[in-house]
Amino acid sequence: MVELKQVGKLLSELDYSEIDARDEQIRSTIANRTGAGNDFLGWTNYVSNLAEEEVTRLVNCANRLRKNYDCLVVVGIGGSYLGARAAIEALNGLFPSDPFKIYFLGNTLSSNYTYQILEQLRGKRFAINVISKSGTTTEPAIAFRLLKQMLEEEFGHEYLKDAIVATTDRAKGALKQEADHEGYEQFVIPDDIGGRYSVITPVGLLPIACSGVNIKAFLEGVKQAEIDYSPKKSYKENLAYKYGATRYLLYKNKHLPVEMFVSYELQYAMINEWLKQLFAESEGKDKKGLLPDSVTFTTDLHSVGQFIQDGSPILFETIINTKLPQYDITIHTDKENLDGLNYLADKKLSYVNQKAFEGTLKAHTEDGNTFANIITIEKMDAANLGNLFYFFMQATAYSAYLLDINPFNQPGVEIYKKNMFFLLGKPGSKK
Ligand code: PA5
């Protein structure tokens, strides 16, 4: 369901002989789970093994929350947050007409943001989906405590049991203990799936379903992706691996350490954030890895566009493109034509956006020196998005193994936590 086109002067210079030599071994590392971090490859076939009853339970839970509450607060951070938000915004837009609103909290320690969301929620009969694999992450734990306190004060302790759904580990962690103790409905984050690969599990599925999206269609898209981007297919037939191999070669042989994710839709900005975590946390280790960055055009053509066209030659682009918009607008004729725009009369706004894309691509890849991977889906719908997420997860695993990096751990993330806990005086924390 994903199309991949690669454009730029560098295309003819890319030498895939290293990939030809290593492709089979890298694919076998993924398929047979023999590489570093191999106990975190559960996402590769999670969806095709997902029980029908579990999907039904997720759909029923989402319907119950939508029916019984004013809105939902999704509490989580990193991999327990970004995928759900990326999907909900990309599929429903930034100003959805659905009266059942979704809020996100626990993704920051900012008192300004937290205060303002809490004020928005005051007086509302809201539900909470608290998501944490470890069950101990500070940001969501604080937000969850604050939200429970607000609900308890307004509606009493008995309100909490049905209003809270916990998505967490099957056995361990403070959240699991509390959920068991209080009798909250629960969904399990599998042991063998890390946060940034978990959007296809209840971590993403429940909030996405609560936003009114058909998760069965989303799961069909992932199931199809398990076939489309299977490690049985060499990088010559597997587009996820072709893309993964290309970005590795651009980094290693063409010395381009920055991958700029580009879209032409403001509502895809959180897809870019999800991609940034997926690649940065998977690859940024052992003094290696590409730095992911992102822009939304045409908005950012008026800020970062100058650098991409003409600045330090450190980056290549990966463009997420959709052929059909979800909504469109026709530009009308104006009798006076004082703004001189009548040459666009009767044209669709999506047509103008498409021409901006084509013009920018030409400017960057022909007049400038940028290389671009163009990843296209027909339209942004649940099935195509499921397929796209999985495409990138397979590409990440392949690229990271080419770099000889464990794609599934994140040792660097722990260091700030250790320092913060010591400074906050958490019992048992060390300098
Ligand atoms: O990808 C990851 O593993 C991380 O981003 C985690 O998802 C994030 O740190 C949140 O962790 P937890 O789900 O344990 O609260």
Coordinates of C-alpha atoms and ligand atoms in Angstrom, one line a residue:
M1 CA 0.0 0.0 0.0
V2 CA 3.1 2.2 0.3
E3 CA 4.9 3.4 -2.8
L4 CA 8.5 4.5 -2.7
K5 CA 10.2 6.8 -5.2
Q6 CA 13.7 8.1 -4.8
V7 CA 14.9 11.3 -6.4
G8 CA 18.1 13.3 -6.5
K9 CA 21.5 13.5 -8.2
L10 CA 23.0 11.1 -5.5
L11 CA 20.7 8.3 -6.7
S12 CA 23.1 7.2 -9.4
E13 CA 26.0 7.4 -7.0
L14 CA 24.6 5.1 -4.4
D15 CA 26.5 1.8 -4.3
Y16 CA 24.3 -1.0 -2.9
S17 CA 27.0 -3.7 -3.0
E18 CA 27.4 -3.7 0.8
I19 CA 23.6 -4.2 1.0
D20 CA 23.7 -7.1 -1.5
A21 CA 26.3 -8.8 0.6
R22 CA 24.5 -8.2 4.0
D23 CA 20.8 -8.3 3.1
E24 CA 20.2 -12.0 3.7
Q25 CA 22.0 -12.0 7.1
I26 CA 20.1 -8.9 8.3
R27 CA 16.8 -10.3 7.2
S28 CA 17.5 -13.6 8.9
T29 CA 18.4 -11.7 12.1
I30 CA 15.0 -10.1 12.1
A31 CA 13.0 -13.2 11.0
N32 CA 14.8 -15.7 13.3
R33 CA 15.2 -13.2 16.2
T34 CA 18.9 -13.8 16.5
G35 CA 20.2 -10.2 16.8
A36 CA 20.8 -7.8 19.7
G37 CA 17.5 -7.0 21.4
N38 CA 15.8 -10.0 19.7
D39 CA 13.4 -10.5 22.6
F40 CA 11.7 -7.2 21.5
L41 CA 10.7 -8.3 18.0
G42 CA 7.1 -9.3 19.1
W43 CA 5.6 -6.5 17.0
T44 CA 6.7 -8.2 13.7
N45 CA 3.7 -10.7 13.9
Y46 CA 1.7 -9.3 16.8
V47 CA -1.3 -8.3 14.7
S48 CA -1.7 -11.5 12.8
N49 CA -1.7 -13.3 16.1
L50 CA -4.0 -10.9 17.9
A51 CA -7.1 -12.8 19.2
E52 CA -10.5 -11.7 17.8
E53 CA -11.8 -11.5 21.3
E54 CA -9.2 -8.9 22.3
V55 CA -10.1 -6.7 19.4
T56 CA -13.8 -7.0 20.4
R57 CA -12.9 -6.1 23.9
L58 CA -11.0 -3.0 22.7
V59 CA -13.9 -1.9 20.5
N60 CA -16.4 -2.5 23.3
C61 CA -14.3 -0.6 25.8
A62 CA -14.0 2.3 23.4
N63 CA -17.7 2.4 22.8
R64 CA -18.4 2.2 26.5
L65 CA -16.2 5.2 27.2
R66 CA -17.6 7.2 24.3
K67 CA -21.1 6.5 25.5
N68 CA -20.7 7.2 29.2
Y69 CA -18.2 10.1 29.4
D70 CA -17.8 13.6 28.0
C71 CA -14.2 13.1 26.8
L72 CA -11.1 11.0 27.3
V73 CA -7.7 11.9 28.7
V74 CA -4.9 9.7 27.4
V75 CA -2.0 9.7 29.9
G76 CA 1.4 8.5 28.6
I77 CA 4.8 9.6 27.3
G78 CA 7.2 8.6 24.5
G79 CA 6.1 5.3 23.0
S80 CA 3.1 5.2 25.2
Y81 CA 1.8 8.5 23.7
L82 CA 3.2 9.5 20.3
G83 CA 1.7 6.8 18.1
A84 CA -1.9 7.2 19.3
R85 CA -1.7 11.0 19.0
A86 CA -0.1 10.7 15.5
A87 CA -2.9 8.4 14.3
I88 CA -5.7 10.4 15.9
E89 CA -4.5 13.7 14.4
A90 CA -3.6 12.4 11.0
L91 CA -7.0 10.5 10.6
N92 CA -9.4 13.0 12.3
G93 CA -7.6 16.3 11.7
L94 CA -6.7 19.0 14.2
F95 CA -10.3 20.2 14.7
P96 CA -12.5 17.1 14.6
S97 CA -16.2 17.6 14.7
D98 CA -16.7 14.6 16.9
P99 CA -18.1 15.9 20.3
F100 CA -16.1 13.3 22.2
K101 CA -12.7 15.0 22.6
I102 CA -9.4 13.4 23.3
Y103 CA -6.8 15.2 25.5
F104 CA -3.2 14.2 26.2
L105 CA -1.5 14.5 29.5
G106 CA 1.5 12.9 31.2
N107 CA 3.7 13.8 28.2
T108 CA 5.4 16.7 30.0
L109 CA 6.4 18.1 33.4
S110 CA 5.3 21.6 32.3
S111 CA 3.1 23.1 35.0
N112 CA 1.8 25.6 32.4
Y113 CA 0.5 22.9 30.1
T114 CA -0.7 20.6 32.9
Y115 CA -2.6 23.4 34.6
Q116 CA -4.4 24.5 31.4
I117 CA -5.5 21.0 30.5
L118 CA -6.8 20.4 34.1
E119 CA -8.7 23.7 33.9
Q120 CA -10.2 22.5 30.5
L121 CA -11.3 19.3 32.2
R122 CA -12.8 20.8 35.4
G123 CA -16.5 19.9 35.7
K124 CA -16.4 17.5 32.8
R125 CA -17.2 13.8 33.3
F126 CA -14.1 12.5 31.7
A127 CA -12.5 9.0 31.4
I128 CA -8.8 8.2 31.6
N129 CA -6.7 5.7 29.6
V130 CA -3.4 5.6 31.6
I131 CA -0.7 3.9 29.5
S132 CA 2.7 2.9 30.9
K133 CA 4.6 -0.3 30.3
S134 CA 6.9 0.1 33.3
G135 CA 4.1 1.6 35.3
T136 CA 6.6 3.9 37.0
T137 CA 7.4 6.7 34.6
T138 CA 7.3 10.0 36.4
E139 CA 5.4 12.2 33.9
P140 CA 2.3 10.0 33.5
A141 CA 2.4 9.0 37.1
I142 CA 2.1 12.6 38.3
A143 CA -0.6 13.4 35.7
F144 CA -2.6 10.3 36.7
R145 CA -2.4 11.3 40.4
L146 CA -3.6 14.8 39.6
L147 CA -6.5 13.6 37.3
K148 CA -7.7 11.1 39.9
Q149 CA -7.7 13.7 42.6
M150 CA -9.8 16.0 40.5
L151 CA -12.3 13.3 39.7
E152 CA -12.4 12.1 43.2
E153 CA -13.1 15.7 44.5
E154 CA -15.8 16.3 42.0
F155 CA -17.6 12.9 41.7
G156 CA -16.3 10.7 44.6
H157 CA -14.0 7.7 44.7
E158 CA -16.6 5.3 43.3
Y159 CA -16.5 7.2 40.0
L160 CA -12.9 6.1 39.3
K161 CA -13.4 2.4 38.8
D162 CA -15.3 2.5 35.6
A163 CA -13.8 5.7 34.3
I164 CA -10.2 4.5 34.3
V165 CA -8.7 2.0 31.9
A166 CA -5.0 0.9 32.5
T167 CA -2.8 -0.2 29.6
T168 CA 0.3 -1.7 31.2
D169 CA 2.5 -4.8 31.8
R170 CA 0.8 -8.1 32.4
A171 CA 2.4 -8.6 35.8
K172 CA 4.7 -5.9 37.2
G173 CA 4.9 -2.2 38.0
A174 CA 3.1 0.2 40.3
L175 CA 0.3 0.8 37.7
K176 CA -0.5 -2.9 37.4
Q177 CA -0.7 -3.2 41.2
E178 CA -3.0 -0.2 41.5
A179 CA -5.2 -1.4 38.6
D180 CA -5.6 -4.8 40.2
H181 CA -6.3 -3.2 43.6
E182 CA -8.9 -0.7 42.3
G183 CA -10.4 -3.1 39.7
Y184 CA -9.8 -0.9 36.6
E185 CA -10.3 -2.5 33.2
Q186 CA -6.9 -3.4 31.8
F187 CA -5.1 -4.1 28.5
V188 CA -1.7 -5.7 28.3
I189 CA 1.4 -4.3 26.6
P190 CA 3.3 -7.5 25.5
D191 CA 6.6 -8.2 27.1
D192 CA 8.3 -8.5 23.7
I193 CA 7.2 -5.1 22.3
G194 CA 9.0 -1.9 23.3
G195 CA 7.2 1.5 23.6
R196 CA 8.1 3.0 20.2
Y197 CA 6.9 -0.2 18.4
S198 CA 3.7 -0.4 20.4
V199 CA 1.2 1.7 18.4
I200 CA -0.2 -1.5 16.9
T201 CA -1.0 -2.9 20.4
P202 CA -3.6 -1.6 22.9
V203 CA -1.2 1.3 23.6
G204 CA -2.4 2.8 20.3
L205 CA -5.5 0.8 19.6
L206 CA -7.6 1.9 22.5
P207 CA -7.2 5.7 22.2
I208 CA -7.5 5.4 18.4
A209 CA -10.7 3.5 18.8
C210 CA -12.0 6.0 21.3
S211 CA -11.5 8.7 18.7
G212 CA -14.0 7.0 16.5
V213 CA -11.5 5.4 14.1
N214 CA -12.3 1.8 12.8
I215 CA -9.4 -0.1 14.4
K216 CA -10.3 -3.3 12.5
A217 CA -9.4 -1.5 9.3
F218 CA -6.2 -0.2 10.9
L219 CA -5.3 -3.8 11.9
E220 CA -6.1 -5.0 8.4
G221 CA -3.5 -2.5 7.1
V222 CA -0.9 -3.8 9.6
K223 CA -1.7 -7.4 8.6
Q224 CA -1.2 -6.6 5.0
A225 CA 2.1 -4.8 5.9
E226 CA 3.3 -8.0 7.6
I227 CA 3.2 -9.6 4.2
D228 CA 4.3 -6.5 2.2
Y229 CA 7.4 -5.9 4.3
S230 CA 8.2 -9.4 5.4
P231 CA 11.8 -10.3 6.1
K232 CA 11.4 -13.1 3.6
K233 CA 11.6 -10.5 0.9
S234 CA 15.0 -9.1 -0.1
Y235 CA 15.5 -5.4 0.0
K236 CA 15.0 -5.3 -3.8
E237 CA 11.4 -6.3 -3.4
N238 CA 10.7 -5.1 0.1
L239 CA 10.2 -1.3 0.1
A240 CA 10.7 -0.9 3.8
Y241 CA 14.2 -2.5 3.5
K242 CA 15.0 -0.6 0.3
Y243 CA 14.3 2.6 2.1
G244 CA 16.2 1.4 5.2
A245 CA 19.2 0.5 3.1
T246 CA 19.1 3.8 1.2
R247 CA 19.1 5.9 4.4
Y248 CA 22.0 3.8 5.8
L249 CA 24.0 4.4 2.6
L250 CA 23.3 8.1 2.6
Y251 CA 24.5 8.3 6.2
K252 CA 27.6 6.0 5.9
N253 CA 28.9 6.6 2.4
K254 CA 27.5 10.1 1.5
H255 CA 28.0 11.5 5.0
L256 CA 24.5 12.9 5.4
P257 CA 23.8 12.5 9.1
V258 CA 20.3 14.2 9.2
E259 CA 17.1 12.8 7.9
M260 CA 14.4 15.5 7.4
F261 CA 10.9 14.1 7.6
V262 CA 8.6 16.3 5.4
S263 CA 4.9 16.4 5.0
Y264 CA 2.5 18.9 3.4
E265 CA -0.2 18.4 6.0
L266 CA -0.2 20.1 9.4
Q267 CA -2.2 17.2 10.8
Y268 CA 0.8 14.9 10.0
A269 CA 3.1 16.8 12.3
M270 CA 2.7 14.1 15.1
I271 CA 3.5 11.3 12.6
N272 CA 6.8 13.1 12.2
E273 CA 7.2 13.2 16.0
W274 CA 6.5 9.5 16.2
L275 CA 9.1 8.9 13.4
K276 CA 11.6 11.0 15.3
Q277 CA 11.3 8.9 18.4
L278 CA 11.3 5.6 16.4
F279 CA 14.5 6.4 14.6
A280 CA 16.4 8.5 17.2
E281 CA 15.8 6.1 20.2
S282 CA 16.4 3.0 18.0
E283 CA 19.6 4.2 16.3
G284 CA 21.2 6.9 18.4
K285 CA 23.7 4.8 20.2
D286 CA 27.4 3.9 20.4
K287 CA 28.2 7.4 18.8
K288 CA 26.2 6.4 15.7
G289 CA 22.9 7.0 14.0
L290 CA 21.1 9.6 11.9
L291 CA 19.5 12.6 13.5
P292 CA 15.8 12.7 12.6
D293 CA 14.3 16.2 12.1
S294 CA 11.0 17.3 10.6
V295 CA 9.2 20.1 8.8
T296 CA 5.7 20.7 7.5
F297 CA 5.6 22.4 4.2
T298 CA 4.6 24.8 2.8
T299 CA 4.5 26.4 6.3
D300 CA 8.2 25.7 7.0
L301 CA 9.3 26.6 3.5
H302 CA 9.0 30.1 4.9
S303 CA 11.4 29.3 7.7
V304 CA 13.7 26.2 7.3
G305 CA 13.3 26.0 3.5
Q306 CA 16.2 28.3 2.8
F307 CA 18.6 26.0 4.8
I308 CA 17.3 22.9 3.0
Q309 CA 17.8 24.5 -0.4
D310 CA 21.1 26.1 0.2
G311 CA 22.6 25.5 3.6
S312 CA 25.2 23.0 4.9
P313 CA 24.9 19.8 2.9
I314 CA 24.1 17.6 5.9
L315 CA 20.6 16.2 5.2
F316 CA 18.3 14.3 2.9
E317 CA 14.6 14.3 2.9
T318 CA 11.9 11.6 3.5
I319 CA 8.5 12.9 2.4
I320 CA 5.2 11.4 3.6
N321 CA 2.9 12.0 0.7
T322 CA -0.8 11.3 0.2
K323 CA -2.5 11.3 -3.2
L324 CA -6.0 12.2 -2.1
P325 CA -6.9 14.8 0.6
Q326 CA -9.6 14.0 3.2
Y327 CA -11.2 17.3 2.5
D328 CA -10.9 19.8 -0.3
I329 CA -11.8 23.4 -1.1
T330 CA -12.4 25.1 -4.5
I331 CA -10.9 28.6 -5.0
H332 CA -13.6 30.9 -6.5
T333 CA -13.5 33.6 -9.1
D334 CA -13.5 37.1 -7.8
K335 CA -15.0 39.8 -10.1
E336 CA -12.5 42.5 -9.0
N337 CA -9.4 40.1 -8.9
L338 CA -7.6 42.7 -6.8
D339 CA -5.4 40.0 -5.3
G340 CA -4.5 38.7 -8.8
L341 CA -5.5 35.2 -7.9
N342 CA -8.1 34.5 -10.7
Y343 CA -5.5 32.3 -12.5
L344 CA -6.3 29.8 -9.7
A345 CA -10.1 30.1 -10.0
D346 CA -11.9 26.8 -9.9
K347 CA -8.7 25.0 -8.8
K348 CA -8.7 22.9 -5.7
L349 CA -6.5 23.9 -2.8
S350 CA -5.1 20.4 -2.8
Y351 CA -4.0 21.0 -6.4
V352 CA -2.1 24.1 -5.3
N353 CA -0.5 22.1 -2.5
Q354 CA 0.5 19.4 -4.9
K355 CA 2.1 21.9 -7.3
A356 CA 4.0 23.4 -4.3
F357 CA 5.2 19.9 -3.5
E358 CA 6.4 19.3 -7.1
G359 CA 8.0 22.7 -7.3
T360 CA 9.8 22.3 -4.0
L361 CA 11.0 18.8 -4.9
K362 CA 12.5 20.1 -8.1
A363 CA 14.1 23.0 -6.3
H364 CA 15.6 20.8 -3.7
T365 CA 16.7 17.8 -5.8
E366 CA 17.6 19.4 -9.2
D367 CA 18.6 23.0 -8.4
G368 CA 19.8 22.1 -4.9
N369 CA 21.6 18.9 -3.9
T370 CA 19.1 17.2 -1.7
F371 CA 18.1 13.5 -2.1
A372 CA 14.5 12.6 -1.4
N373 CA 12.7 9.4 -0.5
I374 CA 9.0 9.9 -1.4
I375 CA 6.8 7.6 0.5
T376 CA 3.3 7.8 -0.9
I377 CA -0.1 6.3 0.2
E378 CA -3.3 6.7 -1.7
K379 CA -5.1 8.5 1.1
M380 CA -4.8 8.9 4.9
D381 CA -7.2 6.3 6.2
A382 CA -7.0 3.7 9.0
A383 CA -5.7 0.8 6.8
N384 CA -3.1 2.9 5.0
L385 CA -1.8 4.4 8.2
G386 CA -1.5 0.9 9.9
N387 CA 0.5 -0.2 6.9
L388 CA 2.7 2.9 7.0
F389 CA 3.5 2.6 10.7
Y390 CA 4.6 -1.0 10.2
F391 CA 6.6 0.0 7.1
F392 CA 8.7 2.4 9.2
M393 CA 9.1 -0.1 12.1
Q394 CA 10.6 -2.7 9.7
A395 CA 12.7 0.0 8.0
T396 CA 14.1 1.0 11.5
A397 CA 15.0 -2.6 12.5
Y398 CA 16.8 -3.1 9.1
S399 CA 18.7 0.2 9.2
A400 CA 19.7 -0.3 12.9
Y401 CA 21.0 -3.8 12.2
L402 CA 23.0 -2.5 9.2
L403 CA 24.6 0.0 11.7
D404 CA 25.3 -2.9 14.1
I405 CA 23.1 -1.3 16.7
N406 CA 20.5 -2.9 19.0
P407 CA 17.3 -1.2 17.8
F408 CA 15.2 -2.1 20.8
N409 CA 16.9 -0.6 23.9
Q410 CA 17.3 3.0 25.0
P411 CA 20.1 3.1 27.7
G412 CA 20.7 6.9 27.2
V413 CA 17.1 7.7 28.3
E414 CA 17.8 6.3 31.8
I415 CA 20.6 8.8 32.7
Y416 CA 18.5 11.9 33.0
K417 CA 16.0 10.0 35.1
K418 CA 18.7 8.9 37.5
N419 CA 19.9 12.5 37.9
M420 CA 16.4 13.9 38.3
F421 CA 15.4 11.3 40.9
F422 CA 18.5 12.1 42.9
L423 CA 17.8 15.9 42.7
L424 CA 14.2 15.3 43.7
G425 CA 15.3 13.1 46.7
K426 CA 13.4 10.0 45.5
P427 CA 14.0 7.3 48.1
G428 CA 16.8 4.9 47.0
S429 CA 18.1 7.1 44.2
K430 CA 21.8 7.5 43.8
K431 CA 24.1 10.2 42.4
Ligands
PA5_1 O1 10.0 3.7 23.5 C1 10.1 3.6 24.7 O2 10.4 2.6 25.2 C2 9.9 4.8 25.6 O3 9.7 6.0 24.9 C3 8.8 4.6 26.5 O4 7.6 4.3 25.8 C4 8.6 5.8 27.5 O5 9.7 6.1 28.2 C5 7.4 5.5 28.4 O6 7.7 4.4 29.2 P1 6.5 3.7 30.0 O7 5.5 3.1 29.0 O8 7.2 2.6 30.7 O9 5.8 4.7 30.9

